Amino acid sequence: MDTIVLKFGGSSLSDNINLNIVAKKIIELKEEGNRIICVVSAQGKTTDNLIKEAKELSAIPNEREMDALLSTGEQMSASKLAILLTMLGHKAISLTGWQAGIYTNSDYQSSKIINIDVTRINEELNKGRIVIVTGFQGIDEKQNITTLGRGGSDTTAVAIAAAVKAAHCYIFSDVDGVYTADPRDVKLAHKLNSISYEEMSYISGEGAKVLHDRCVELAEKYNMPIIAASTFNKNKGTEIANSMEETLIKSIIKNDNILITKIEGIENPYELLKKLTKNKIKIGKYNYENKILNFTINKVNRAKVEKILDKEKGNTTIKSVTKISIVGSGVSNHMEILEIVLKAIEEIKDKIIDIDVSACKISILFDSIIETKYLNDLHDSLLKEKYI
Ligand code: ADP
Ligand code: ASP
Ligand code: MG
C-alpha cells in the first residue's frame, strides 16, 4: 500500500462546491488503495484578506503575530475538509502544523522546516484515517507558531512526503501542470510532460507562482517526484523529477513583483546592505557607481525597506519594474536564443536596464512594468524557432 501526499491550493478549496470536488478526488485515490495525507492551503483569498486586515491596524505588523494570524486560514480549510469527508463516510482527521510535528526555525513569515516528527501522522494513518495537515506552518523550539512564506503549503507537502517516504507528492491547483509560460497570460503556452528539478527550481525562483521554490529544492534533495496536476480535471499533469524534456527552453516568466530602489549621494552602501540582510531582505540586482546605489527587492518588503531607508541620507526613489526570465538548462550555450529574445523585445529596447545570462537562464530587467503583449511576442518567436 502506497502512502501519497496530495496538496490542494487556495483556489481548489475556495467554496463548498470546490471542497466537494476535492473530497471526491481524495476518496477516489483512497479507494485505489492508497494511504492518504492531504496538505491544504487557506480557502481562496483568505490569506490576502488577513494580511490586508492586519495592515489596516499597523503598516508593519509584528511578524510573530502575523504568523499566528495567517496560520488560522489553513486551520479553517483543514477542519472543513475533515468535516466533509467524515460526513461522506470516510475516516478523516485534521492536524495543525504543530500537531503534525512540523518543527521550524524562528524566522517568522519565512521559516524553514528543520524537522518533522511523523509519529502522529503515522498513528492516524494506521487507524485508517485520511490525515489532513494545514500547509504553510509549523512551530519553533519555543512553541511559537511560524509560517513558511507565501505559497509555502507546497513546501509542507513535499517535506511531509519526504518524511513519511511517500511514493509521490501531488500538487493540485487550478492549472493542470507546468506550462511554457503562465497560461493566463500567454495564449500559446503549452504544458510540459516532465521537467527536471533544477529547471523547475529556476522557474519558481524567477517568480512563476505555480510551485513554491523551496518545495522544489526539497524534492530534489530527497528525490521525491512531484506531480503538478489539476483539481478540476483528470488530465495528465507535469512530473518534476530527474528527467529531461526535448525542448531547450522550459518556461518564460514575467515577474512584476520587483521594485528597484535608487539612492543618489550615498556614501556607505555596505552598511545599508548589512542592515537589509540583517532584516532578511533578499537583494536581487545590486549596483553602486558614482555614489549612486541601485538594488532590487520583492515588493512584499517595501514597507520594511522604506523604514530602513528613512534614516539614510541621499535622494531615494522606489519604483516597480518587470523582469522577464527564459529558463532552460544550457541556454547560455545558445547565443542565437539571446538574438531571438532581443529581436522580440526590440520595441522596448530603451527600457532594458540589465541582462543577465547564466547556464540555466537569461534574465532581462526593464525600468518599468512591461505589457503582457511582449511576453506573448517572445513566446511566439521562441515557439516558431522550436526552442520552446
Ligand atoms: P494554488 O493556489 O493552488 O497554490 P497558485 O495560484 O499558487 O495555485 O499557482 C497556480 C497558478 O500559477 C496558475 O493559476 C497560473 O496562472 C500560475 N502560473 C504561473 N506560471 C505558470 C506556469 N509556467 N505554468 C503553470 N501555471 C503558472
Ligand atoms: N495560504 C498561504 C498563502 O496564501 C500559503 C499557501 O497558499 O500555500 O500564501
Ligand atoms: Mg501556490
Tab-separated table of C-alpha atoms and ligand atoms in Angstrom:
chain	number	residue	atom	x	y	z
A	1	MET	CA	0.000	0.000	0.000
A	2	ASP	CA	1.495	3.334	-1.080
A	3	THR	CA	1.377	6.468	1.022
A	4	ILE	CA	0.750	9.524	-1.137
A	5	VAL	CA	0.610	13.218	-0.317
A	6	LEU	CA	-1.987	15.394	-2.039
A	7	LYS	CA	-1.724	19.176	-1.752
A	8	PHE	CA	-4.677	21.394	-2.599
A	9	GLY	CA	-4.212	25.139	-3.102
A	10	GLY	CA	-6.483	28.042	-2.208
A	11	SER	CA	-8.446	28.185	-5.469
A	12	SER	CA	-9.223	24.445	-5.207
A	13	LEU	CA	-10.779	24.953	-1.774
A	14	SER	CA	-12.460	28.308	-2.300
A	15	ASP	CA	-16.069	27.299	-1.529
A	16	ASN	CA	-18.247	24.317	-0.593
A	17	ILE	CA	-18.674	23.261	-4.235
A	18	ASN	CA	-14.905	23.058	-4.678
A	19	LEU	CA	-14.458	21.374	-1.290
A	20	ASN	CA	-16.783	18.632	-2.584
A	21	ILE	CA	-14.678	18.265	-5.764
A	22	VAL	CA	-11.549	17.961	-3.614
A	23	ALA	CA	-13.225	15.400	-1.325
A	24	LYS	CA	-14.253	13.311	-4.363
A	25	LYS	CA	-10.687	13.297	-5.677
A	26	ILE	CA	-9.326	12.247	-2.269
A	27	ILE	CA	-11.879	9.431	-1.950
A	28	GLU	CA	-11.062	8.126	-5.446
A	29	LEU	CA	-7.361	7.927	-4.619
A	30	LYS	CA	-8.104	6.327	-1.245
A	31	GLU	CA	-10.313	3.710	-2.897
A	32	GLU	CA	-7.437	2.831	-5.229
A	33	GLY	CA	-5.762	1.511	-2.063
A	34	ASN	CA	-3.518	4.411	-1.040
A	35	ARG	CA	-2.834	5.809	2.426
A	36	ILE	CA	-3.648	9.494	2.074
A	37	ILE	CA	-2.131	12.605	3.594
A	38	CYS	CA	-3.649	15.867	2.354
A	39	VAL	CA	-1.979	19.220	2.788
A	40	VAL	CA	-4.277	22.205	2.400
A	41	SER	CA	-3.881	25.942	1.841
A	42	ALA	CA	-6.266	28.589	3.115
A	43	GLN	CA	-9.521	28.971	1.158
A	44	GLY	CA	-9.490	31.389	-1.810
A	45	LYS	CA	-8.164	34.829	-0.888
A	46	THR	CA	-8.270	34.239	2.901
A	47	THR	CA	-4.541	34.885	3.443
A	48	ASP	CA	-4.603	38.083	1.335
A	49	ASN	CA	-7.581	39.323	3.324
A	50	LEU	CA	-5.962	38.557	6.688
A	51	ILE	CA	-2.836	40.471	5.607
A	52	LYS	CA	-4.971	43.415	4.482
A	53	GLU	CA	-6.833	43.472	7.776
A	54	ALA	CA	-3.599	43.371	9.798
A	55	LYS	CA	-2.115	46.204	7.712
A	56	GLU	CA	-5.155	48.316	8.462
A	57	LEU	CA	-4.094	48.069	12.109
A	58	SER	CA	-0.351	48.569	11.572
A	59	ALA	CA	1.774	49.316	8.452
A	60	ILE	CA	4.452	46.878	9.602
A	61	PRO	CA	2.640	44.341	11.799
A	62	ASN	CA	4.598	42.318	14.342
A	63	GLU	CA	5.868	39.248	12.478
A	64	ARG	CA	5.217	36.715	15.249
A	65	GLU	CA	1.594	37.856	15.465
A	66	MET	CA	1.257	37.784	11.673
A	67	ASP	CA	2.220	34.107	11.720
A	68	ALA	CA	-0.322	33.422	14.467
A	69	LEU	CA	-2.964	35.215	12.392
A	70	LEU	CA	-2.174	33.774	8.957
A	71	SER	CA	-1.966	30.189	10.197
A	72	THR	CA	-5.699	30.324	11.021
A	73	GLY	CA	-6.630	30.314	7.310
A	74	GLU	CA	-5.272	26.810	6.802
A	75	GLN	CA	-6.909	25.587	10.026
A	76	MET	CA	-10.314	26.540	8.653
A	77	SER	CA	-9.882	24.648	5.385
A	78	ALA	CA	-8.380	21.560	7.070
A	79	SER	CA	-11.187	21.206	9.576
A	80	LYS	CA	-13.900	21.883	6.962
A	81	LEU	CA	-12.444	19.181	4.706
A	82	ALA	CA	-12.321	16.709	7.622
A	83	ILE	CA	-15.967	17.500	8.471
A	84	LEU	CA	-16.981	16.899	4.845
A	85	LEU	CA	-15.014	13.646	4.409
A	86	THR	CA	-16.467	12.297	7.672
A	87	MET	CA	-19.974	13.188	6.530
A	88	LEU	CA	-19.253	11.312	3.270
A	89	GLY	CA	-18.464	8.195	5.324
A	90	HIS	CA	-14.652	8.304	5.417
A	91	LYS	CA	-12.468	8.426	8.496
A	92	ALA	CA	-10.570	11.713	8.491
A	93	ILE	CA	-8.746	13.974	10.930
A	94	SER	CA	-7.299	17.463	10.599
A	95	LEU	CA	-3.951	18.309	12.178
A	96	THR	CA	-2.373	21.732	12.533
A	97	GLY	CA	1.311	22.095	11.620
A	98	TRP	CA	2.355	21.684	15.243
A	99	GLN	CA	0.025	18.715	15.880
A	100	ALA	CA	1.581	17.114	12.802
A	101	GLY	CA	5.076	17.543	14.301
A	102	ILE	CA	6.412	20.192	11.900
A	103	TYR	CA	9.310	21.998	13.586
A	104	THR	CA	10.803	25.102	12.023
A	105	ASN	CA	13.363	27.774	12.824
A	106	SER	CA	12.104	31.115	14.198
A	107	ASP	CA	12.282	33.247	11.047
A	108	TYR	CA	8.682	34.434	11.249
A	109	GLN	CA	6.984	34.865	7.859
A	110	SER	CA	9.660	32.819	6.058
A	111	SER	CA	10.569	29.964	8.388
A	112	LYS	CA	12.381	26.855	7.250
A	113	ILE	CA	11.313	23.356	8.275
A	114	ILE	CA	14.099	21.752	10.279
A	115	ASN	CA	12.466	18.510	11.315
A	116	ILE	CA	9.195	16.602	11.047
A	117	ASP	CA	8.246	14.141	13.760
A	118	VAL	CA	5.862	11.884	11.837
A	119	THR	CA	4.698	9.824	14.857
A	120	ARG	CA	1.215	11.374	14.997
A	121	ILE	CA	0.709	11.321	11.232
A	122	ASN	CA	1.657	7.623	11.126
A	123	GLU	CA	-0.589	6.780	14.097
A	124	GLU	CA	-3.552	8.374	12.331
A	125	LEU	CA	-2.756	6.658	9.013
A	126	ASN	CA	-2.530	3.327	10.848
A	127	LYS	CA	-6.047	3.919	12.181
A	128	GLY	CA	-7.189	4.071	8.530
A	129	ARG	CA	-7.776	7.815	8.612
A	130	ILE	CA	-7.244	10.347	5.873
A	131	VAL	CA	-4.850	12.806	7.505
A	132	ILE	CA	-5.376	16.454	6.610
A	133	VAL	CA	-2.477	18.716	7.554
A	134	THR	CA	-2.565	22.524	7.475
A	135	GLY	CA	0.004	23.760	4.965
A	136	PHE	CA	2.457	26.633	5.335
A	137	GLN	CA	3.041	26.430	9.090
A	138	GLY	CA	4.883	24.845	11.956
A	139	ILE	CA	6.178	25.570	15.415
A	140	ASP	CA	9.573	26.754	16.634
A	141	GLU	CA	11.536	25.494	19.632
A	142	LYS	CA	9.737	27.956	21.922
A	143	GLN	CA	6.335	26.727	20.659
A	144	ASN	CA	5.634	29.890	18.674
A	145	ILE	CA	3.567	29.398	15.540
A	146	THR	CA	5.603	30.052	12.405
A	147	THR	CA	4.765	30.275	8.692
A	148	LEU	CA	6.871	29.335	5.694
A	149	GLY	CA	6.292	32.328	3.380
A	150	ARG	CA	3.603	32.931	0.755
A	151	GLY	CA	2.772	29.805	-1.239
A	152	GLY	CA	4.521	27.680	1.409
A	153	SER	CA	1.940	24.862	1.544
A	154	ASP	CA	3.687	23.265	-1.444
A	155	THR	CA	6.803	23.023	0.720
A	156	THR	CA	4.847	21.496	3.614
A	157	ALA	CA	3.543	18.825	1.224
A	158	VAL	CA	6.949	17.884	-0.149
A	159	ALA	CA	8.563	17.927	3.307
A	160	ILE	CA	5.894	15.569	4.685
A	161	ALA	CA	6.151	13.358	1.587
A	162	ALA	CA	9.903	13.048	2.151
A	163	ALA	CA	9.493	12.438	5.900
A	164	VAL	CA	6.937	9.612	5.504
A	165	LYS	CA	8.746	8.267	2.412
A	166	ALA	CA	5.668	8.693	0.238
A	167	ALA	CA	5.596	7.289	-3.288
A	168	HIS	CA	4.571	10.609	-4.830
A	169	CYS	CA	3.639	14.134	-3.913
A	170	TYR	CA	0.750	15.558	-5.944
A	171	ILE	CA	0.334	19.339	-6.071
A	172	PHE	CA	-3.216	20.008	-7.234
A	173	SER	CA	-4.209	23.512	-8.333
A	174	ASP	CA	-6.366	25.324	-10.896
A	175	VAL	CA	-3.866	24.586	-13.679
A	176	ASP	CA	-3.140	21.067	-14.956
A	177	GLY	CA	0.642	21.266	-14.896
A	178	VAL	CA	3.665	23.435	-15.553
A	179	TYR	CA	3.405	25.394	-18.797
A	180	THR	CA	5.929	27.104	-21.056
A	181	ALA	CA	4.591	30.404	-19.645
A	182	ASP	CA	1.736	31.427	-17.361
A	183	PRO	CA	-1.302	30.113	-19.328
A	184	ARG	CA	-3.361	33.031	-18.006
A	185	ASP	CA	-1.083	35.455	-19.872
A	186	VAL	CA	0.239	33.558	-22.898
A	187	LYS	CA	-2.312	32.103	-25.331
A	188	LEU	CA	0.065	29.634	-26.991
A	189	ALA	CA	1.686	28.356	-23.784
A	190	HIS	CA	1.712	24.558	-23.696
A	191	LYS	CA	2.032	22.033	-20.911
A	192	LEU	CA	5.289	20.184	-20.206
A	193	ASN	CA	5.105	16.414	-19.605
A	194	SER	CA	8.124	16.490	-17.364
A	195	ILE	CA	10.820	18.825	-16.170
A	196	SER	CA	13.999	18.443	-14.130
A	197	TYR	CA	14.220	19.646	-10.534
A	198	GLU	CA	16.941	22.109	-11.485
A	199	GLU	CA	14.933	23.813	-14.213
A	200	MET	CA	11.767	23.869	-12.102
A	201	SER	CA	13.730	25.451	-9.307
A	202	TYR	CA	14.762	28.301	-11.630
A	203	ILE	CA	11.181	28.729	-12.906
A	204	SER	CA	9.874	29.061	-9.343
A	205	GLY	CA	12.832	31.175	-8.253
A	206	GLU	CA	12.153	33.652	-11.064
A	207	GLY	CA	8.651	34.183	-9.732
A	208	ALA	CA	6.292	31.732	-11.514
A	209	LYS	CA	3.574	31.124	-8.965
A	210	VAL	CA	2.858	27.530	-9.919
A	211	LEU	CA	5.192	25.933	-7.297
A	212	HIS	CA	6.903	27.325	-4.184
A	213	ASP	CA	10.659	27.492	-4.850
A	214	ARG	CA	11.719	25.752	-1.634
A	215	CYS	CA	9.439	22.786	-2.342
A	216	VAL	CA	11.419	22.052	-5.499
A	217	GLU	CA	14.755	22.257	-3.648
A	218	LEU	CA	13.461	19.830	-1.029
A	219	ALA	CA	12.061	17.438	-3.629
A	220	GLU	CA	15.449	17.306	-5.337
A	221	LYS	CA	17.268	16.754	-2.056
A	222	TYR	CA	15.042	13.793	-1.153
A	223	ASN	CA	14.496	12.612	-4.731
A	224	MET	CA	10.751	12.973	-4.276
A	225	PRO	CA	8.815	13.060	-7.570
A	226	ILE	CA	6.241	15.873	-7.685
A	227	ILE	CA	3.226	15.697	-9.960
A	228	ALA	CA	1.641	19.078	-10.668
A	229	ALA	CA	-1.938	18.472	-11.833
A	230	SER	CA	-5.419	19.979	-11.804
A	231	THR	CA	-8.015	19.539	-9.068
A	232	PHE	CA	-10.719	20.041	-11.671
A	233	ASN	CA	-9.871	17.508	-14.407
A	234	LYS	CA	-8.070	14.223	-14.897
A	235	ASN	CA	-5.504	15.444	-17.437
A	236	LYS	CA	-2.019	14.071	-17.053
A	237	GLY	CA	-0.005	16.624	-15.118
A	238	THR	CA	3.665	17.566	-15.257
A	239	GLU	CA	6.167	15.341	-13.471
A	240	ILE	CA	9.013	17.163	-11.764
A	241	ALA	CA	11.800	14.658	-11.288
A	242	ASN	CA	15.233	13.776	-12.637
A	243	SER	CA	14.031	13.874	-16.199
A	244	MET	CA	14.617	15.916	-19.296
A	245	GLU	CA	12.301	17.181	-22.000
A	246	GLU	CA	13.302	17.663	-25.584
A	247	THR	CA	12.918	21.401	-25.978
A	248	LEU	CA	15.728	23.587	-24.726
A	249	ILE	CA	13.598	26.277	-23.076
A	250	LYS	CA	11.142	25.110	-20.477
A	251	SER	CA	9.353	28.271	-19.479
A	252	ILE	CA	9.401	32.042	-19.675
A	253	ILE	CA	8.417	34.072	-16.653
A	254	LYS	CA	7.287	37.670	-16.326
A	255	ASN	CA	7.781	38.926	-12.804
A	256	ASP	CA	6.095	42.249	-11.954
A	257	ASN	CA	6.653	41.928	-8.198
A	258	ILE	CA	10.045	43.611	-8.255
A	259	LEU	CA	10.921	47.087	-7.016
A	260	ILE	CA	14.072	48.949	-7.907
A	261	THR	CA	15.422	51.274	-5.261
A	262	LYS	CA	17.759	54.082	-6.284
A	263	ILE	CA	19.676	56.163	-3.746
A	264	GLU	CA	21.709	59.105	-5.014
A	265	GLY	CA	24.524	60.525	-2.887
A	266	ILE	CA	25.012	57.526	-0.603
A	267	GLU	CA	28.499	57.255	0.961
A	268	ASN	CA	28.453	53.837	2.587
A	269	PRO	CA	26.208	51.321	0.758
A	270	TYR	CA	27.916	48.427	2.532
A	271	GLU	CA	26.436	49.414	5.915
A	272	LEU	CA	22.990	49.669	4.346
A	273	LEU	CA	23.390	46.249	2.719
A	274	LYS	CA	24.242	44.757	6.109
A	275	LYS	CA	21.096	46.298	7.629
A	276	LEU	CA	18.944	44.912	4.803
A	277	THR	CA	20.343	41.412	5.103
A	278	LYS	CA	20.046	41.526	8.910
A	279	ASN	CA	16.326	42.197	8.343
A	280	LYS	CA	16.217	39.161	5.994
A	281	ILE	CA	15.506	41.288	2.930
A	282	LYS	CA	16.646	39.464	-0.178
A	283	ILE	CA	18.502	41.689	-2.618
A	284	GLY	CA	18.374	40.900	-6.343
A	285	LYS	CA	20.448	43.038	-8.719
A	286	TYR	CA	22.908	45.341	-6.905
A	287	ASN	CA	24.972	48.146	-8.430
A	288	TYR	CA	26.984	51.038	-6.887
A	289	GLU	CA	28.720	53.631	-9.006
A	290	ASN	CA	29.433	57.378	-8.596
A	291	LYS	CA	27.713	57.391	-5.189
A	292	ILE	CA	24.514	56.041	-6.772
A	293	LEU	CA	23.172	52.763	-5.408
A	294	ASN	CA	20.583	50.661	-7.273
A	295	PHE	CA	19.182	47.429	-5.891
A	296	THR	CA	16.093	45.309	-6.438
A	297	ILE	CA	13.796	43.761	-3.834
A	298	ASN	CA	10.492	41.909	-3.828
A	299	LYS	CA	7.557	44.264	-3.373
A	300	VAL	CA	6.361	42.446	-0.229
A	301	ASN	CA	9.357	44.009	1.534
A	302	ARG	CA	8.537	47.607	0.569
A	303	ALA	CA	7.397	48.857	3.996
A	304	LYS	CA	10.360	47.252	5.774
A	305	VAL	CA	12.856	48.740	3.294
A	306	GLU	CA	11.245	52.176	3.488
A	307	LYS	CA	11.600	52.081	7.257
A	308	ILE	CA	15.305	51.208	6.998
A	309	LEU	CA	15.905	53.865	4.310
A	310	ASP	CA	14.195	56.505	6.410
A	311	LYS	CA	17.438	57.024	8.289
A	312	GLU	CA	19.575	57.187	5.091
A	313	LYS	CA	20.936	60.419	3.724
A	314	GLY	CA	20.539	60.823	-0.050
A	315	ASN	CA	17.744	61.098	-2.528
A	316	THR	CA	15.719	57.854	-2.681
A	317	THR	CA	13.222	56.631	-5.282
A	318	ILE	CA	11.454	53.264	-5.368
A	319	LYS	CA	9.554	52.016	-8.413
A	320	SER	CA	8.008	48.864	-9.869
A	321	VAL	CA	9.838	47.116	-12.681
A	322	THR	CA	9.473	43.895	-14.707
A	323	LYS	CA	11.927	41.046	-15.067
A	324	ILE	CA	11.466	38.544	-17.874
A	325	SER	CA	13.380	35.277	-17.496
A	326	ILE	CA	13.897	32.491	-20.019
A	327	VAL	CA	14.687	29.206	-18.252
A	328	GLY	CA	16.268	26.097	-19.732
A	329	SER	CA	19.341	24.077	-18.898
A	330	GLY	CA	22.199	25.172	-21.183
A	331	VAL	CA	20.576	28.345	-22.613
A	332	SER	CA	23.857	30.220	-22.296
A	333	ASN	CA	25.440	27.864	-24.855
A	334	HIS	CA	22.966	29.031	-27.493
A	335	MET	CA	23.630	32.668	-28.249
A	336	GLU	CA	21.053	32.502	-31.054
A	337	ILE	CA	18.414	32.403	-28.299
A	338	LEU	CA	19.505	35.775	-26.983
A	339	GLU	CA	19.341	37.051	-30.555
A	340	ILE	CA	15.704	35.870	-30.884
A	341	VAL	CA	14.866	37.350	-27.473
A	342	LEU	CA	16.360	40.744	-28.294
A	343	LYS	CA	14.518	40.857	-31.624
A	344	ALA	CA	11.190	40.048	-29.951
A	345	ILE	CA	11.550	42.922	-27.462
A	346	GLU	CA	13.118	45.451	-29.827
A	347	GLU	CA	10.205	47.886	-29.429
A	348	ILE	CA	11.018	48.237	-25.719
A	349	LYS	CA	14.810	48.148	-26.042
A	350	ASP	CA	15.186	51.556	-24.391
A	351	LYS	CA	13.638	50.201	-21.215
A	352	ILE	CA	16.260	47.453	-20.728
A	353	ILE	CA	18.467	48.161	-17.711
A	354	ASP	CA	20.146	44.799	-17.159
A	355	ILE	CA	20.721	41.497	-18.960
A	356	ASP	CA	21.975	38.516	-17.011
A	357	VAL	CA	22.949	35.298	-18.830
A	358	SER	CA	23.796	32.183	-16.815
A	359	ALA	CA	23.890	28.430	-17.505
A	360	CYS	CA	20.174	27.903	-16.856
A	361	LYS	CA	18.558	31.264	-17.589
A	362	ILE	CA	18.572	34.579	-19.379
A	363	SER	CA	17.019	37.415	-17.373
A	364	ILE	CA	16.183	40.865	-18.663
A	365	LEU	CA	15.306	43.676	-16.289
A	366	PHE	CA	13.247	46.628	-17.567
A	367	ASP	CA	12.967	50.030	-15.928
A	368	SER	CA	9.153	49.898	-15.676
A	369	ILE	CA	6.260	47.422	-15.856
A	370	ILE	CA	6.122	45.781	-19.294
A	371	GLU	CA	2.864	44.815	-21.034
A	372	THR	CA	1.955	41.107	-21.295
A	373	LYS	CA	1.913	41.513	-25.104
A	374	TYR	CA	5.741	41.346	-25.098
A	375	LEU	CA	5.685	38.051	-23.196
A	376	ASN	CA	3.384	36.663	-25.890
A	377	ASP	CA	5.632	38.036	-28.674
A	378	LEU	CA	8.655	36.438	-27.065
A	379	HIS	CA	6.895	33.105	-26.546
A	380	ASP	CA	5.679	33.137	-30.193
A	381	SER	CA	9.191	33.810	-31.527
A	382	LEU	CA	10.752	31.007	-29.477
A	383	LEU	CA	7.912	28.650	-30.438
A	384	LYS	CA	8.358	29.449	-34.135
A	385	GLU	CA	12.036	28.533	-33.923
A	386	LYS	CA	11.153	25.364	-31.933
A	387	TYR	CA	13.135	26.357	-28.861
A	388	ILE	CA	10.122	26.079	-26.531
B	1	ADP	P1	-2.534	27.315	-5.592
B	1	ADP	O1	-3.444	28.370	-5.047
B	1	ADP	O2	-3.245	26.039	-5.920
B	1	ADP	O3	-1.304	27.112	-4.769
B	1	ADP	P2	-1.159	29.066	-7.394
B	1	ADP	O4	-2.042	30.219	-7.725
B	1	ADP	O5	-0.107	29.263	-6.363
B	1	ADP	O6	-2.066	27.826	-7.023
B	1	ADP	O7	-0.446	28.520	-8.722
B	1	ADP	C1	-1.217	28.247	-9.865
B	1	ADP	C2	-1.152	29.425	-10.821
B	1	ADP	O8	0.196	29.575	-11.275
B	1	ADP	C3	-1.953	29.243	-12.090
B	1	ADP	O9	-3.265	29.691	-11.948
B	1	ADP	C4	-1.168	30.041	-13.136
B	1	ADP	O10	-1.797	31.242	-13.502
B	1	ADP	C5	0.146	30.377	-12.433
B	1	ADP	N1	1.355	30.112	-13.255
B	1	ADP	C6	2.395	30.984	-13.402
B	1	ADP	N2	3.325	30.484	-14.218
B	1	ADP	C7	2.899	29.246	-14.589
B	1	ADP	C8	3.451	28.209	-15.427
B	1	ADP	N3	4.638	28.348	-16.020
B	1	ADP	N4	2.732	27.071	-15.585
B	1	ADP	C9	1.534	26.911	-14.961
B	1	ADP	N5	0.962	27.848	-14.163
B	1	ADP	C10	1.623	29.009	-13.974
B	2	ASP	N1	-2.206	30.425	2.390
B	2	ASP	C1	-0.812	30.748	2.145
B	2	ASP	C2	-0.716	31.793	1.039
B	2	ASP	O1	-1.717	32.244	0.513
B	2	ASP	C3	0.026	29.541	1.844
B	2	ASP	C4	-0.294	28.805	0.566
B	2	ASP	O2	-1.320	29.053	-0.064
B	2	ASP	O3	0.494	27.931	0.181
B	2	ASP	O4	0.381	32.204	0.706
B	3	MG	MG	0.562	28.123	-4.742
